[in-house]
């Protein structure tokens, strides 16, 4: 994974795997992924077998998983855009569009995919270019105009009706991610039984509350690593028992250890 000088809020990844599979996880950013054909991708409870002209588009907080179904080699290229950069892309459109939310998780668009592939390969060179941000915005605009809809709030979540009891639990977990939180506490917040909460929360967000909290911890850990915090300090700040615990969970969600992730930036 790496970042590009001159384009704040952008992180990129190019990875190749043989046996590794990403379990259920989420991202705090918008994700644009260009996977190799035939990999299996699951989002919102539905499996897809990816094809060569398809693009994966994820909004912040969408739980997903992917990997090769038969342990074949596979690869992908990813753009991770924070809400500020997404705002910049939206503002650059003519006319400007509301802060966008991807309308579908899987889209078939061979032309835009090719444009994004070329852009990612160019950014892979990681050399400073004064025109790079302008070109990035120009080449992202068609995707935003074609495959986005609606508006999201400042954190990237969809603008919706007042929070439901499940949203209140999600917000509590996001605000208290580093704490040890028992199911009974969440049940009290939601006003429903623990069993009912487990079933409904997983149906809505794709993960049970404890795994959702871990996913939030990993995203916060990623931010702390990006600003240069020591790995042991990151473990303590994000609620892991020690550095080894953070390393195990981080590898599961990101595909890299915290040290490998830091060295790749």
mmCIF file of C-alpha atoms in Angstrom:
data_model
loop_
_atom_site.group_PDB
_atom_site.id
_atom_site.type_symbol
_atom_site.label_atom_id
_atom_site.label_comp_id
_atom_site.label_asym_id
_atom_site.label_seq_id
_atom_site.Cartn_x
_atom_site.Cartn_y
_atom_site.Cartn_z
ATOM 1 C CA UNK A 1 0.000 0.000 0.000
ATOM 2 C CA UNK A 2 1.209 3.511 -0.685
ATOM 3 C CA UNK A 3 0.201 7.138 -0.863
ATOM 4 C CA UNK A 4 0.948 9.672 -3.558
ATOM 5 C CA UNK A 5 2.589 13.045 -3.032
ATOM 6 C CA UNK A 6 0.248 15.818 -4.059
ATOM 7 C CA UNK A 7 -3.040 13.901 -3.642
ATOM 8 C CA UNK A 8 -4.074 14.045 0.011
ATOM 9 C CA UNK A 9 -6.698 11.563 1.145
ATOM 10 C CA UNK A 10 -5.723 8.881 -1.381
ATOM 11 C CA UNK A 11 -4.272 5.480 -0.582
ATOM 12 C CA UNK A 12 -3.516 2.807 -3.165
ATOM 13 C CA UNK A 13 -2.954 -0.920 -3.090
ATOM 14 C CA UNK A 14 -1.725 -3.470 -5.622
ATOM 15 C CA UNK A 15 -1.646 -6.992 -4.263
ATOM 16 C CA UNK A 16 -1.203 -10.535 -5.545
ATOM 17 C CA UNK A 17 -2.175 -13.621 -3.564
ATOM 18 C CA UNK A 18 -2.204 -17.383 -3.906
ATOM 19 C CA UNK A 19 -4.012 -18.772 -0.872
ATOM 20 C CA UNK A 20 -4.899 -15.695 1.197
ATOM 21 C CA UNK A 21 -8.568 -14.784 1.482
ATOM 22 C CA UNK A 22 -9.980 -11.590 3.001
ATOM 23 C CA UNK A 23 -12.616 -12.387 5.607
ATOM 24 C CA UNK A 24 -15.508 -10.071 6.389
ATOM 25 C CA UNK A 25 -14.253 -6.526 6.930
ATOM 26 C CA UNK A 26 -15.043 -2.889 6.156
ATOM 27 C CA UNK A 27 -13.273 0.357 5.307
ATOM 28 C CA UNK A 28 -13.685 3.901 6.581
ATOM 29 C CA UNK A 29 -13.054 5.222 3.063
ATOM 30 C CA UNK A 30 -14.717 4.864 -0.321
ATOM 31 C CA UNK A 31 -13.155 1.939 -2.174
ATOM 32 C CA UNK A 32 -12.740 1.425 -5.920
ATOM 33 C CA UNK A 33 -11.333 -2.013 -6.695
ATOM 34 C CA UNK A 34 -10.200 -3.587 -9.968
ATOM 35 C CA UNK A 35 -9.982 -7.327 -9.241
ATOM 36 C CA UNK A 36 -8.710 -10.108 -11.457
ATOM 37 C CA UNK A 37 -11.455 -12.205 -13.115
ATOM 38 C CA UNK A 38 -13.063 -15.229 -11.426
ATOM 39 C CA UNK A 39 -12.447 -14.204 -7.821
ATOM 40 C CA UNK A 40 -15.416 -14.499 -5.497
ATOM 41 C CA UNK A 41 -16.691 -11.338 -3.851
ATOM 42 C CA UNK A 42 -19.453 -11.134 -1.250
ATOM 43 C CA UNK A 43 -21.303 -7.995 -0.184
ATOM 44 C CA UNK A 44 -24.770 -7.458 1.330
ATOM 45 C CA UNK A 45 -25.198 -11.225 1.628
ATOM 46 C CA UNK A 46 -24.736 -11.878 -2.088
ATOM 47 C CA UNK A 47 -21.858 -13.662 -3.839
ATOM 48 C CA UNK A 48 -20.441 -12.520 -7.178
ATOM 49 C CA UNK A 49 -17.911 -14.142 -9.475
ATOM 50 C CA UNK A 50 -16.003 -11.216 -10.896
ATOM 51 C CA UNK A 51 -15.559 -10.713 -14.642
ATOM 52 C CA UNK A 52 -12.885 -8.803 -16.548
ATOM 53 C CA UNK A 53 -15.016 -5.719 -17.265
ATOM 54 C CA UNK A 54 -16.376 -5.263 -13.718
ATOM 55 C CA UNK A 55 -15.473 -2.793 -10.958
ATOM 56 C CA UNK A 56 -16.114 -3.108 -7.214
ATOM 57 C CA UNK A 57 -17.424 0.099 -5.587
ATOM 58 C CA UNK A 58 -17.815 0.278 -1.812
ATOM 59 C CA UNK A 59 -19.149 3.014 0.426
ATOM 60 C CA UNK A 60 -17.646 3.526 3.898
ATOM 61 C CA UNK A 61 -18.732 0.859 6.340
ATOM 62 C CA UNK A 62 -19.948 -1.734 3.791
ATOM 63 C CA UNK A 63 -18.974 -5.209 4.995
ATOM 64 C CA UNK A 64 -17.501 -7.473 2.328
ATOM 65 C CA UNK A 65 -15.145 -10.387 1.736
ATOM 66 C CA UNK A 66 -13.249 -11.779 -1.245
ATOM 67 C CA UNK A 67 -10.743 -14.322 -2.452
ATOM 68 C CA UNK A 68 -10.138 -17.161 -4.878
ATOM 69 C CA UNK A 69 -12.637 -20.028 -4.476
ATOM 70 C CA UNK A 70 -10.078 -22.696 -5.463
ATOM 71 C CA UNK A 71 -6.837 -21.213 -4.103
ATOM 72 C CA UNK A 72 -5.809 -19.966 -7.531
ATOM 73 C CA UNK A 73 -3.525 -16.938 -7.754
ATOM 74 C CA UNK A 74 -5.445 -13.680 -7.862
ATOM 75 C CA UNK A 75 -4.784 -9.962 -7.671
ATOM 76 C CA UNK A 76 -6.424 -6.572 -7.455
ATOM 77 C CA UNK A 77 -5.704 -2.869 -7.611
ATOM 78 C CA UNK A 78 -7.517 -0.530 -5.207
ATOM 79 C CA UNK A 79 -8.121 3.169 -4.712
ATOM 80 C CA UNK A 80 -9.100 4.257 -1.175
ATOM 81 C CA UNK A 81 -10.534 7.805 -1.106
ATOM 82 C CA UNK A 82 -11.366 9.600 2.131
ATOM 83 C CA UNK A 83 -14.429 11.852 2.351
ATOM 84 C CA UNK A 84 -12.406 15.033 1.714
ATOM 85 C CA UNK A 85 -11.016 13.705 -1.549
ATOM 86 C CA UNK A 86 -14.439 12.429 -2.623
ATOM 87 C CA UNK A 87 -15.745 15.929 -1.936
ATOM 88 C CA UNK A 88 -13.000 17.356 -4.154
ATOM 89 C CA UNK A 89 -13.947 14.999 -7.001
ATOM 90 C CA UNK A 90 -17.626 15.906 -6.624
ATOM 91 C CA UNK A 91 -16.841 19.644 -6.567
ATOM 92 C CA UNK A 92 -14.756 19.308 -9.725
ATOM 93 C CA UNK A 93 -17.753 18.035 -11.690
ATOM 94 C CA UNK A 94 -19.642 20.533 -13.842
ATOM 95 C CA UNK A 95 -22.135 21.159 -12.431
ATOM 96 C CA UNK A 96 -20.921 20.128 -8.974
ATOM 97 C CA UNK A 97 -22.682 17.094 -7.533
ATOM 98 C CA UNK A 98 -23.618 16.293 -3.917
ATOM 99 C CA UNK A 99 -21.075 14.327 -1.923
ATOM 100 C CA UNK A 100 -21.578 11.004 -3.678
ATOM 101 C CA UNK A 101 -22.509 7.517 -2.608
ATOM 102 C CA UNK A 102 -21.949 4.576 -4.925
ATOM 103 C CA UNK A 103 -25.291 3.299 -6.156
ATOM 104 C CA UNK A 104 -24.195 -0.341 -6.653
ATOM 105 C CA UNK A 105 -21.366 -2.494 -5.348
ATOM 106 C CA UNK A 106 -20.637 -4.181 -8.699
ATOM 107 C CA UNK A 107 -20.752 -2.329 -12.002
ATOM 108 C CA UNK A 108 -19.932 -3.438 -15.521
ATOM 109 C CA UNK A 109 -18.100 -0.660 -17.345
ATOM 110 C CA UNK A 110 -15.127 -1.727 -19.450
ATOM 111 C CA UNK A 111 -14.230 1.806 -20.552
ATOM 112 C CA UNK A 112 -14.104 3.317 -17.056
ATOM 113 C CA UNK A 113 -12.289 0.245 -15.760
ATOM 114 C CA UNK A 114 -9.583 0.697 -18.396
ATOM 115 C CA UNK A 115 -9.250 4.385 -17.552
ATOM 116 C CA UNK A 116 -8.909 3.558 -13.839
ATOM 117 C CA UNK A 117 -6.425 0.766 -14.529
ATOM 118 C CA UNK A 118 -4.206 3.141 -16.501
ATOM 119 C CA UNK A 119 -4.518 5.769 -13.748
ATOM 120 C CA UNK A 120 -3.575 3.264 -11.034
ATOM 121 C CA UNK A 121 -0.566 2.070 -13.035
ATOM 122 C CA UNK A 122 0.535 5.667 -13.488
ATOM 123 C CA UNK A 123 0.215 6.347 -9.763
ATOM 124 C CA UNK A 124 2.165 3.133 -9.129
ATOM 125 C CA UNK A 125 5.268 4.906 -10.370
ATOM 126 C CA UNK A 126 4.990 7.145 -7.296
ATOM 127 C CA UNK A 127 6.886 10.027 -8.877
ATOM 128 C CA UNK A 128 5.849 13.615 -8.188
ATOM 129 C CA UNK A 129 3.997 15.200 -11.083
ATOM 130 C CA UNK A 130 2.489 18.671 -10.787
ATOM 131 C CA UNK A 131 -0.367 17.616 -13.085
ATOM 132 C CA UNK A 132 -1.166 14.443 -11.189
ATOM 133 C CA UNK A 133 -4.029 15.714 -9.007
ATOM 134 C CA UNK A 134 -5.665 17.493 -11.954
ATOM 135 C CA UNK A 135 -5.452 14.317 -14.037
ATOM 136 C CA UNK A 136 -6.712 12.232 -11.102
ATOM 137 C CA UNK A 137 -9.815 14.404 -10.738
ATOM 138 C CA UNK A 138 -10.419 14.394 -14.506
ATOM 139 C CA UNK A 139 -10.277 10.608 -14.704
ATOM 140 C CA UNK A 140 -12.400 10.032 -11.593
ATOM 141 C CA UNK A 141 -15.245 12.301 -12.722
ATOM 142 C CA UNK A 142 -16.858 9.866 -15.206
ATOM 143 C CA UNK A 143 -17.101 7.210 -12.480
ATOM 144 C CA UNK A 144 -18.714 9.641 -10.038
ATOM 145 C CA UNK A 145 -21.182 10.968 -12.601
ATOM 146 C CA UNK A 146 -22.155 7.511 -13.894
ATOM 147 C CA UNK A 147 -22.179 5.285 -10.824
ATOM 148 C CA UNK A 148 -22.998 7.511 -7.837
ATOM 149 C CA UNK A 149 -26.266 8.702 -6.397
ATOM 150 C CA UNK A 150 -27.628 10.611 -3.431
ATOM 151 C CA UNK A 151 -25.707 12.250 -0.635
ATOM 152 C CA UNK A 152 -23.766 11.153 2.427
ATOM 153 C CA UNK A 153 -22.906 12.898 5.655
ATOM 154 C CA UNK A 154 -19.446 14.198 6.579
ATOM 155 C CA UNK A 155 -18.292 10.727 7.699
ATOM 156 C CA UNK A 156 -19.313 9.101 4.421
ATOM 157 C CA UNK A 157 -22.449 7.355 5.663
ATOM 158 C CA UNK A 158 -25.696 7.693 3.743
ATOM 159 C CA UNK A 159 -28.023 10.481 4.786
ATOM 160 C CA UNK A 160 -30.975 8.583 6.206
ATOM 161 C CA UNK A 161 -33.930 8.967 8.519
ATOM 162 C CA UNK A 162 -33.236 9.485 12.227
ATOM 163 C CA UNK A 163 -31.111 6.690 13.642
ATOM 164 C CA UNK A 164 -32.865 3.413 14.312
ATOM 165 C CA UNK A 165 -32.035 1.363 17.401
ATOM 166 C CA UNK A 166 -29.469 -0.574 15.320
ATOM 167 C CA UNK A 167 -27.885 2.642 14.059
ATOM 168 C CA UNK A 168 -27.610 3.804 17.663
ATOM 169 C CA UNK A 169 -25.650 0.636 18.467
ATOM 170 C CA UNK A 170 -23.404 1.177 15.418
ATOM 171 C CA UNK A 171 -22.733 4.783 16.439
ATOM 172 C CA UNK A 172 -21.961 3.695 20.014
ATOM 173 C CA UNK A 173 -19.458 1.104 18.755
ATOM 174 C CA UNK A 174 -17.796 3.676 16.490
ATOM 175 C CA UNK A 175 -17.528 6.169 19.367
ATOM 176 C CA UNK A 176 -16.334 3.609 21.956
ATOM 177 C CA UNK A 177 -14.346 1.236 19.719
ATOM 178 C CA UNK A 178 -11.392 0.916 22.140
ATOM 179 C CA UNK A 179 -13.530 -0.168 25.111
ATOM 180 C CA UNK A 180 -14.572 -3.645 26.187
ATOM 181 C CA UNK A 181 -18.309 -3.597 25.533
ATOM 182 C CA UNK A 182 -20.619 -6.374 26.636
ATOM 183 C CA UNK A 183 -23.604 -7.507 24.610
ATOM 184 C CA UNK A 184 -25.948 -6.594 27.449
ATOM 185 C CA UNK A 185 -24.836 -2.948 27.234
ATOM 186 C CA UNK A 186 -25.614 -2.875 23.507
ATOM 187 C CA UNK A 187 -28.917 -4.605 24.153
ATOM 188 C CA UNK A 188 -29.864 -1.842 26.604
ATOM 189 C CA UNK A 189 -28.966 0.845 24.031
ATOM 190 C CA UNK A 190 -31.080 -0.842 21.349
ATOM 191 C CA UNK A 191 -33.938 -1.677 23.686
ATOM 192 C CA UNK A 192 -34.201 -5.245 22.372
ATOM 193 C CA UNK A 193 -33.055 -8.639 23.621
ATOM 194 C CA UNK A 194 -29.405 -9.694 23.114
ATOM 195 C CA UNK A 195 -30.427 -12.552 20.804
ATOM 196 C CA UNK A 196 -32.616 -10.278 18.703
ATOM 197 C CA UNK A 197 -29.851 -7.655 18.557
ATOM 198 C CA UNK A 198 -27.269 -10.175 17.321
ATOM 199 C CA UNK A 199 -29.528 -11.410 14.548
ATOM 200 C CA UNK A 200 -30.757 -7.989 13.398
ATOM 201 C CA UNK A 201 -27.383 -6.240 13.629
ATOM 202 C CA UNK A 202 -25.718 -8.876 11.465
ATOM 203 C CA UNK A 203 -28.562 -8.732 8.952
ATOM 204 C CA UNK A 204 -28.200 -4.949 8.601
ATOM 205 C CA UNK A 205 -24.434 -4.437 8.819
ATOM 206 C CA UNK A 206 -23.029 -7.806 7.721
ATOM 207 C CA UNK A 207 -21.138 -8.530 10.950
ATOM 208 C CA UNK A 208 -22.118 -9.270 14.549
ATOM 209 C CA UNK A 209 -21.371 -6.372 16.941
ATOM 210 C CA UNK A 210 -18.052 -7.748 18.263
ATOM 211 C CA UNK A 211 -16.631 -8.271 14.748
ATOM 212 C CA UNK A 212 -17.938 -4.881 13.648
ATOM 213 C CA UNK A 213 -16.099 -3.306 16.584
ATOM 214 C CA UNK A 214 -12.885 -5.112 15.571
ATOM 215 C CA UNK A 215 -13.263 -3.820 12.028
ATOM 216 C CA UNK A 216 -13.604 -0.255 13.349
ATOM 217 C CA UNK A 217 -10.529 -0.769 15.544
ATOM 218 C CA UNK A 218 -8.504 -1.830 12.516
ATOM 219 C CA UNK A 219 -9.542 1.255 10.551
ATOM 220 C CA UNK A 220 -8.557 3.480 13.473
ATOM 221 C CA UNK A 221 -5.259 1.581 13.809
ATOM 222 C CA UNK A 222 -4.597 2.219 10.140
ATOM 223 C CA UNK A 223 -5.045 5.970 10.677
ATOM 224 C CA UNK A 224 -2.692 5.972 13.679
ATOM 225 C CA UNK A 225 -0.051 4.028 11.719
ATOM 226 C CA UNK A 226 -0.322 6.514 8.855
ATOM 227 C CA UNK A 227 0.505 9.393 11.191
ATOM 228 C CA UNK A 228 3.569 7.556 12.547
ATOM 229 C CA UNK A 229 2.450 6.231 15.950
ATOM 230 C CA UNK A 230 4.435 3.318 17.395
ATOM 231 C CA UNK A 231 2.762 -0.061 16.831
ATOM 232 C CA UNK A 232 2.597 -0.871 20.549
ATOM 233 C CA UNK A 233 0.932 2.510 21.198
ATOM 234 C CA UNK A 234 -1.536 1.862 18.380
ATOM 235 C CA UNK A 235 -2.453 -1.464 19.986
ATOM 236 C CA UNK A 236 -3.183 0.232 23.303
ATOM 237 C CA UNK A 237 -5.151 3.116 21.768
ATOM 238 C CA UNK A 238 -7.388 0.816 19.759
ATOM 239 C CA UNK A 239 -8.272 -1.608 22.538
ATOM 240 C CA UNK A 240 -6.107 -4.626 21.692
ATOM 241 C CA UNK A 241 -4.522 -6.505 24.571
ATOM 242 C CA UNK A 242 -0.995 -6.199 23.152
ATOM 243 C CA UNK A 243 0.981 -5.766 19.944
ATOM 244 C CA UNK A 244 0.686 -9.453 19.015
ATOM 245 C CA UNK A 245 -3.112 -9.282 19.289
ATOM 246 C CA UNK A 246 -3.195 -6.236 17.003
ATOM 247 C CA UNK A 247 -0.855 -7.936 14.518
ATOM 248 C CA UNK A 248 -3.018 -11.073 14.254
ATOM 249 C CA UNK A 249 -6.250 -9.158 13.687
ATOM 250 C CA UNK A 250 -4.637 -6.566 11.395
ATOM 251 C CA UNK A 251 -3.238 -9.302 9.142
ATOM 252 C CA UNK A 252 -6.675 -10.912 8.943
ATOM 253 C CA UNK A 253 -8.394 -7.715 7.833
ATOM 254 C CA UNK A 254 -5.711 -5.931 5.775
ATOM 255 C CA UNK A 255 -3.587 -8.782 4.459
ATOM 256 C CA UNK A 256 -0.439 -7.212 5.948
ATOM 257 C CA UNK A 257 0.987 -6.950 9.458
ATOM 258 C CA UNK A 258 1.134 -3.413 10.911
ATOM 259 C CA UNK A 259 4.894 -3.358 10.274
ATOM 260 C CA UNK A 260 4.483 -4.479 6.663
ATOM 261 C CA UNK A 261 1.739 -1.918 6.144
ATOM 262 C CA UNK A 262 3.912 0.901 7.508
ATOM 263 C CA UNK A 263 6.923 -0.154 5.422
ATOM 264 C CA UNK A 264 4.800 -0.192 2.260
ATOM 265 C CA UNK A 265 3.849 3.473 2.667
#
